[in-house]
Amino acid sequence: QVQLVESGGGSVQAGGSLRLSCSASGVTKSRNCMGWFRQTPGKERQAIATIFTDTDSTYYYYSVKGRFTISQDSAKNMVYLEMTSLKPEDTAMYYCAARSPSGRPSPLGGCQYGYWGQGTQVTVSS
């Protein structure tokens, strides 16, 4: 059974940084992809970063490219999202996601996401 647990969210001023962590269990290590999404009230969940675990290939949503970095520590079953130069518009609930064969393809690299964590809130004040 796949379980994803996010941590590291919080409140920060514009221009600040945060690092989100995702602890993954039950996830297949080979031919896998994981990622981060975010969602604000009334809007659809949006893919912002994907990493392919075999190749370390990464994909980013255009508005976070150059500011956010997704990485993994496969030995610890962890995925991270390093966020810098944060803006008020980055305020959202952030979710870790993992591939599922029956999942829905993401526009970032085509990863089929089907498993989700409970989310961690990020609030950026101006």
PDB file of C-alpha atoms in Angstrom, residues 38-46 88-95 121-123:
ATOM      1  CA  ARG A  38      -0.445  22.562  -5.406  1.00  0.00           C
ATOM      2  CA  GLN A  39      -4.001  23.700  -4.998  1.00  0.00           C
ATOM      3  CA  THR A  40      -5.780  26.852  -3.892  1.00  0.00           C
ATOM      4  CA  PRO A  41      -9.456  27.034  -2.908  1.00  0.00           C
ATOM      5  CA  GLY A  42     -11.786  26.832  -5.871  1.00  0.00           C
ATOM      6  CA  LYS A  43      -9.067  25.804  -8.314  1.00  0.00           C
ATOM      7  CA  GLU A  44      -7.906  22.501  -9.728  1.00  0.00           C
ATOM      8  CA  ARG A  45      -4.830  20.802  -8.378  1.00  0.00           C
ATOM      9  CA  GLN A  46      -1.863  21.911 -10.490  1.00  0.00           C
ATOM     10  CA  PRO A  88       2.514  35.433  -2.454  1.00  0.00           C
ATOM     11  CA  GLU A  89       1.036  33.617  -5.463  1.00  0.00           C
ATOM     12  CA  ASP A  90       2.876  30.469  -4.353  1.00  0.00           C
ATOM     13  CA  THR A  91       0.499  30.290  -1.386  1.00  0.00           C
ATOM     14  CA  ALA A  92      -1.337  26.970  -1.630  1.00  0.00           C
ATOM     15  CA  MET A  93      -1.731  23.490  -0.227  1.00  0.00           C
ATOM     16  CA  TYR A  94       1.118  21.400  -1.576  1.00  0.00           C
ATOM     17  CA  TYR A  95       0.712  17.692  -2.268  1.00  0.00           C
ATOM     18  CA  GLN A 121       0.131  24.317   3.643  1.00  0.00           C
ATOM     19  CA  VAL A 122       2.510  26.977   2.352  1.00  0.00           C
ATOM     20  CA  THR A 123       1.640  30.610   3.005  1.00  0.00           C
TER      21      THR A 123
END
